[in-house]
Tab-separated table of C-alpha atoms in Angstrom:
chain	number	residue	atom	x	y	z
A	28	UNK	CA	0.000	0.000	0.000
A	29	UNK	CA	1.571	3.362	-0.848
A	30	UNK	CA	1.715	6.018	1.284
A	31	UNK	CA	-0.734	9.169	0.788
A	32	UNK	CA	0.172	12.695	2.348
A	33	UNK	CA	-2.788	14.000	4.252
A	34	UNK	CA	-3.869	17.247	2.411
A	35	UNK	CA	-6.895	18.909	0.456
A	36	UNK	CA	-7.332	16.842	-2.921
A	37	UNK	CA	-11.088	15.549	-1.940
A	38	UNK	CA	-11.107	19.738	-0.398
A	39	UNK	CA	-10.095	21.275	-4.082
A	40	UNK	CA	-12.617	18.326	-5.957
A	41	UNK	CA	-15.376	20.004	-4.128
A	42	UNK	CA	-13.980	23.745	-4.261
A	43	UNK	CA	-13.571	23.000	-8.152
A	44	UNK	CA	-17.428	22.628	-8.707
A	45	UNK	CA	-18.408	25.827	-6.538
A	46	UNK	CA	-18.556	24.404	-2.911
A	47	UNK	CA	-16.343	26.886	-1.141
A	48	UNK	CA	-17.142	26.307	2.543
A	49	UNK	CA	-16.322	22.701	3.354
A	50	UNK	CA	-16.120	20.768	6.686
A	51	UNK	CA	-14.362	17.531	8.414
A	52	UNK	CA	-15.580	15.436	11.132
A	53	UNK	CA	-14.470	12.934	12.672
A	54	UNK	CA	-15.174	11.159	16.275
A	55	UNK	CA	-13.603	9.812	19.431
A	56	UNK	CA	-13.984	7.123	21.871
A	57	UNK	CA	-16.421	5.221	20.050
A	58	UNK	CA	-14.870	1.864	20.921
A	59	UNK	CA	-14.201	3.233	24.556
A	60	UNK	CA	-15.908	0.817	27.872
A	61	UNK	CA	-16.837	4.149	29.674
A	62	UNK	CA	-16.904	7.893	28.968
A	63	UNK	CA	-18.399	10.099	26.078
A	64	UNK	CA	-18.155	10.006	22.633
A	65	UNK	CA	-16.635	13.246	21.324
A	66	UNK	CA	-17.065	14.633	17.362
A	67	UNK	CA	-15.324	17.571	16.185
A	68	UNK	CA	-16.698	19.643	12.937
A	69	UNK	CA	-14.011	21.875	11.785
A	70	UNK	CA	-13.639	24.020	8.472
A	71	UNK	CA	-10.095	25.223	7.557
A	72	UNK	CA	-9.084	27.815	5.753
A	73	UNK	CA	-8.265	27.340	1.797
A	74	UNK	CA	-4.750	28.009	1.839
A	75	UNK	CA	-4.604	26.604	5.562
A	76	UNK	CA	-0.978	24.106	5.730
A	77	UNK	CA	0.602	22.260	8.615
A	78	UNK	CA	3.737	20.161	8.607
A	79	UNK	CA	2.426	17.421	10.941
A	80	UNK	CA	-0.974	17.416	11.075
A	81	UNK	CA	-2.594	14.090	10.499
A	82	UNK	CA	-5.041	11.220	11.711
A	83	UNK	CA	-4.857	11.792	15.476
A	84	UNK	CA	-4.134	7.674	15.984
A	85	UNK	CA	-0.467	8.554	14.503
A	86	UNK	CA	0.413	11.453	16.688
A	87	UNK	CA	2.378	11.007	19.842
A	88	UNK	CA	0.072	12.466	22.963
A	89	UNK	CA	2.398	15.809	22.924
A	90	UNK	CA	2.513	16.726	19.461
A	91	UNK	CA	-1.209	16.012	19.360
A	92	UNK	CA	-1.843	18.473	22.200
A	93	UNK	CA	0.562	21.021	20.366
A	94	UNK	CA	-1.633	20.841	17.412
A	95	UNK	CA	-4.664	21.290	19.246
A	96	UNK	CA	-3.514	24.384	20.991
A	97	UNK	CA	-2.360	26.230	17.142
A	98	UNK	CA	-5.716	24.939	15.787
A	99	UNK	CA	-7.734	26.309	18.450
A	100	UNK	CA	-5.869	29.444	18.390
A	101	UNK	CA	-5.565	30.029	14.356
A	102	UNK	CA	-8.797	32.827	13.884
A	103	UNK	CA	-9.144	31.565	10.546
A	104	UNK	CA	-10.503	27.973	11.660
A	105	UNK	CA	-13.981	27.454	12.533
A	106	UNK	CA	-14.591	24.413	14.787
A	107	UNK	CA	-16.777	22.958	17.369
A	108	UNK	CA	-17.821	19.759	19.231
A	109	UNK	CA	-20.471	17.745	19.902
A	110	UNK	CA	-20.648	15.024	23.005
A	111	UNK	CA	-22.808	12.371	23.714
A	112	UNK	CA	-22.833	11.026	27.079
A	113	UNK	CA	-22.604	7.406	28.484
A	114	UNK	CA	-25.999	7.282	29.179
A	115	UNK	CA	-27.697	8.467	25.735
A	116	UNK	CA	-25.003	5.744	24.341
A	117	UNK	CA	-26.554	2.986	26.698
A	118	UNK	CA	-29.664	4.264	25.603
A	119	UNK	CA	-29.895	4.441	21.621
A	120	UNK	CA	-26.478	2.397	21.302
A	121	UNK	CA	-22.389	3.735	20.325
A	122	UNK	CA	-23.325	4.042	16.581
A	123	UNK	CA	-26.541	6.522	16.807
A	124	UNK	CA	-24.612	8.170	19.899
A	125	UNK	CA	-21.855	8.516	17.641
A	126	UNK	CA	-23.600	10.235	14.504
A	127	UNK	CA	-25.811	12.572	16.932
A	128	UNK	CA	-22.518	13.759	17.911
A	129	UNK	CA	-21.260	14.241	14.680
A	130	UNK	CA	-24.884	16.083	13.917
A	131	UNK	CA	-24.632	18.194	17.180
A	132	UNK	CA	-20.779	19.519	16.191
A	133	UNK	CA	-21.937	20.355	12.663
A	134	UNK	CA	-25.409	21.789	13.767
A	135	UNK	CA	-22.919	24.141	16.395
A	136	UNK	CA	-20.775	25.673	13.572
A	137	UNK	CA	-22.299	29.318	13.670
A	138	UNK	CA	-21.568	29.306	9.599
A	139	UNK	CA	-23.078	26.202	8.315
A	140	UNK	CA	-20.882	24.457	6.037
A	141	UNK	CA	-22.078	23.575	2.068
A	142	UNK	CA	-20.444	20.770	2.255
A	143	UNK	CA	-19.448	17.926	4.881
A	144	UNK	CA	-16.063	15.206	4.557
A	145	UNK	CA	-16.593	12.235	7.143
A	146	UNK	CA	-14.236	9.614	8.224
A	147	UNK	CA	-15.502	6.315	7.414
A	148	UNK	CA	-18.850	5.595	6.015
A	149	UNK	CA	-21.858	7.542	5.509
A	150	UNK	CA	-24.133	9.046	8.462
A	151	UNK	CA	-27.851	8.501	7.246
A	152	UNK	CA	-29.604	10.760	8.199
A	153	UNK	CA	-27.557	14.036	8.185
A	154	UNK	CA	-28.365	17.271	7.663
A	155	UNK	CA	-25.933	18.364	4.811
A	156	UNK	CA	-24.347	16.665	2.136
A	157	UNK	CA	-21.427	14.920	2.438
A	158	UNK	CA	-18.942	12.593	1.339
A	159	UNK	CA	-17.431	9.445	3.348
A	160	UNK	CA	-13.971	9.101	3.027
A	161	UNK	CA	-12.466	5.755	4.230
A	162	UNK	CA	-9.268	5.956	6.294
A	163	UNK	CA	-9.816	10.213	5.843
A	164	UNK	CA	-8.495	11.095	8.639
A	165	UNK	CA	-5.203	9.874	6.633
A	166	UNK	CA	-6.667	11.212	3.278
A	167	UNK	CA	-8.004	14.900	3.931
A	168	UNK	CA	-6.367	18.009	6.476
A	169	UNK	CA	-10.447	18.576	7.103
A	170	UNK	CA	-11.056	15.277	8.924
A	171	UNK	CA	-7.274	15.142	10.158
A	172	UNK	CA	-7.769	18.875	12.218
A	173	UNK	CA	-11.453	17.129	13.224
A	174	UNK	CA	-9.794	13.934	14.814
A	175	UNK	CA	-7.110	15.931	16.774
A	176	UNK	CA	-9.764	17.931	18.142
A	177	UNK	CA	-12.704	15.460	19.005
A	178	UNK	CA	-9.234	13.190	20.512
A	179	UNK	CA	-7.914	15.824	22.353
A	180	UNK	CA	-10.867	17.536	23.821
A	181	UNK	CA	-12.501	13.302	24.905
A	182	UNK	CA	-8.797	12.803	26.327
A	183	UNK	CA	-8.725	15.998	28.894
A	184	UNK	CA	-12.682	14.431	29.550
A	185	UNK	CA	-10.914	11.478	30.769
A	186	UNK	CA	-8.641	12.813	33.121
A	187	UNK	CA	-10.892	14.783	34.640
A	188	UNK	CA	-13.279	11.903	34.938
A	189	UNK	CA	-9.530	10.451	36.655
A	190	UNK	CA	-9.906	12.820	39.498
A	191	UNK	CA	-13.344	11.572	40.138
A	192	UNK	CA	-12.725	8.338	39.857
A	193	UNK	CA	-8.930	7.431	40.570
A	194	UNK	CA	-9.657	3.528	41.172
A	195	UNK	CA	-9.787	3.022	37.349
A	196	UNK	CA	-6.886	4.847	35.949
A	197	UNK	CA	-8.713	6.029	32.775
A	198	UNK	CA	-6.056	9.027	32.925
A	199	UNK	CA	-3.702	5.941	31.274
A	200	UNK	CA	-6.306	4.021	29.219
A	201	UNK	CA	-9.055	7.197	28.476
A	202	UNK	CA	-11.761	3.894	29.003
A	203	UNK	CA	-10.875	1.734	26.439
A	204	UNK	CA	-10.496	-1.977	27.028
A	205	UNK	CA	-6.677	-2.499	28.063
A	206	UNK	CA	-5.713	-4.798	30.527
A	207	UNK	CA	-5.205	-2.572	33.451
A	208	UNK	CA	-9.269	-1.403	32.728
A	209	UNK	CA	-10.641	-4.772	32.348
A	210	UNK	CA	-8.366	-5.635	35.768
A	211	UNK	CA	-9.522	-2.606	37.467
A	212	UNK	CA	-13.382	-3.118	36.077
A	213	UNK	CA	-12.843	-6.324	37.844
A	214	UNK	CA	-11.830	-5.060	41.401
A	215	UNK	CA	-14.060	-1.997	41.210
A	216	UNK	CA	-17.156	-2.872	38.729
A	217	UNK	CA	-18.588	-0.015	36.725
A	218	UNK	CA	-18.538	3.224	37.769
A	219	UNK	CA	-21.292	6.159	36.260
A	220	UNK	CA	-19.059	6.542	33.471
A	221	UNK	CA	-19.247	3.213	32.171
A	222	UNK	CA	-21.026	1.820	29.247
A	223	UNK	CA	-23.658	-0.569	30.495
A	224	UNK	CA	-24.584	-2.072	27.425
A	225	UNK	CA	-20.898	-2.848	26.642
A	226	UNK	CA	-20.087	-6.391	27.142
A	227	UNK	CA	-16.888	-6.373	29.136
A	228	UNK	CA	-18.781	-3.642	31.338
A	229	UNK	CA	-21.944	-6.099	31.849
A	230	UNK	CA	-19.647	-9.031	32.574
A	231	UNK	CA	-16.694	-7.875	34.312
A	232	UNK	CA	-15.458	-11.274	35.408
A	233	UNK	CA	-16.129	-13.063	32.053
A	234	UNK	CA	-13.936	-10.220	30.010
A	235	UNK	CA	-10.864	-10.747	33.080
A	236	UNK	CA	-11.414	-14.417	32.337
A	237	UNK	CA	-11.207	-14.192	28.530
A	238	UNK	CA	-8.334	-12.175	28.565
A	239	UNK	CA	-6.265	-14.079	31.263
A	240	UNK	CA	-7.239	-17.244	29.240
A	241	UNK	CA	-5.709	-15.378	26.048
A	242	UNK	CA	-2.768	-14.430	27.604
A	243	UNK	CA	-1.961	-17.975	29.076
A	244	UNK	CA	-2.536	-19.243	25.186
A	245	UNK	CA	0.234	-17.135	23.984
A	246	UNK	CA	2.645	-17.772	26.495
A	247	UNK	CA	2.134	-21.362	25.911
A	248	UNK	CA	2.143	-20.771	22.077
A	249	UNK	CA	5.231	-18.313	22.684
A	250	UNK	CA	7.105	-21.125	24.267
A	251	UNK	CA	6.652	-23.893	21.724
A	252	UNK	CA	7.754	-21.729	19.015
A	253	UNK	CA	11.098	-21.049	20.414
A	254	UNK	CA	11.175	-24.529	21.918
A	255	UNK	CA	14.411	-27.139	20.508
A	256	UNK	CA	13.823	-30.754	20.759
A	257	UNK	CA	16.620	-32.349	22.316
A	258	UNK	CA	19.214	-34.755	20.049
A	259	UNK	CA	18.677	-38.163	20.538
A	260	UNK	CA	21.482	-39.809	23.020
């Protein structure tokens, strides 16, 4: 697969047949155990350019907050959020939760956009056309500025939510499923932050078993690959 630089080819497609204000979006935390899902809306500038911006997955957690801080600060970029609590996401389920929050951020922009990129696949309904970009957050600066801010703004969420609740560590893990959650889901159960209707949430005890029961598996696996049989005597 070659590598594509993140920049504004799907932008300039849409610029080229008279769309001129055009937005990205992108979410956070939708495969999370506890916490909000976070979307970010955000419409740069035409000639807008950054030397490291890109899908918020590849960023080390310090450059990622550096970008943040010169998007939030640039007066040419429009952006806003939208956040969907644990609660709504128990209730209608992640996937709804996530495209209301994609539909609040957009709906928030005072300037509505002509125009919407979104990572991944379509969002049916929504209120504005759009275009679904697989992988965009790779593909388009729109969706890459989005994903920085939706990851950045759910992340300081989660360490706040860290004061409250110190047991479970999410100031390491932001809620996703890592070992140290599942072990400390285990000790603790769910706090109000968690996702009920999340498996490993529901069933504490059967996640710690599954993964304990994967770990011994590899170990075992592990050691008979790099296991010699012994010459014959």
């Amino acid at each position: 697969m070659s590598y594509r630089r993140c920049g504004f080819r799907h932008e300039k497609k849409l610029r080229a047949i008279g769309v001129a204000r055009i937005a990205g979006i992108d979410e956070a935390g939708r495969g999370a155990l506890a916490g909000p899902v976070v979307a970010a809306a955000v419409v740069l500038p035409e000639k807008f350019r950054h030397r490291h911006l890109n899908d918020s997955k590849q960023l080390a957690p310090e450059l990622r907050e550096e970008i943040y801080c010169e998007l939030a600060a640039n007066r040419e970029i429009r952006w806003t959020v939208g956040i969907v609590d644990s609660i709504e996401i128990d209730r209608i389920n992640i996937l709804r939760a996530s495209h209301r929050a994609m539909r609040v951020a957009i709906e928030a922009l005072i300037e509505p956009p002509d125009h919407v990129l979104i990572d991944g696949l379509p969002v049916i309904p929504f209120p504005l056309p759009q275009t679904a970009i697989v992988d965009g957050d790779c593909i388009s600066l729109s969706i890459a500025a989005a994903s920085v801010i939706a990851k950045v703004t759910r992340d300081r969420m989660m360490r706040d939510f860290c004061a409250q609740f110190p047991q479970y560590c999410f100031s390491q893990h932001k809620g996703y499923g890592t070992e140290l959650h599942l072990l400390k889901l285990h000790e603790f159960g769910p706090c109000p932050i968690h996702r009920r209707s999340f498996e490993p949430v529901a069933q504490p005890l059967l996640a710690f078993e599954e993964l304990v029961q994967i770990r011994s598996s590899s170990a075992r696996r592990a050691r008979r690959e790099v296991s010699v049989p012994l010459s014959e005597a």
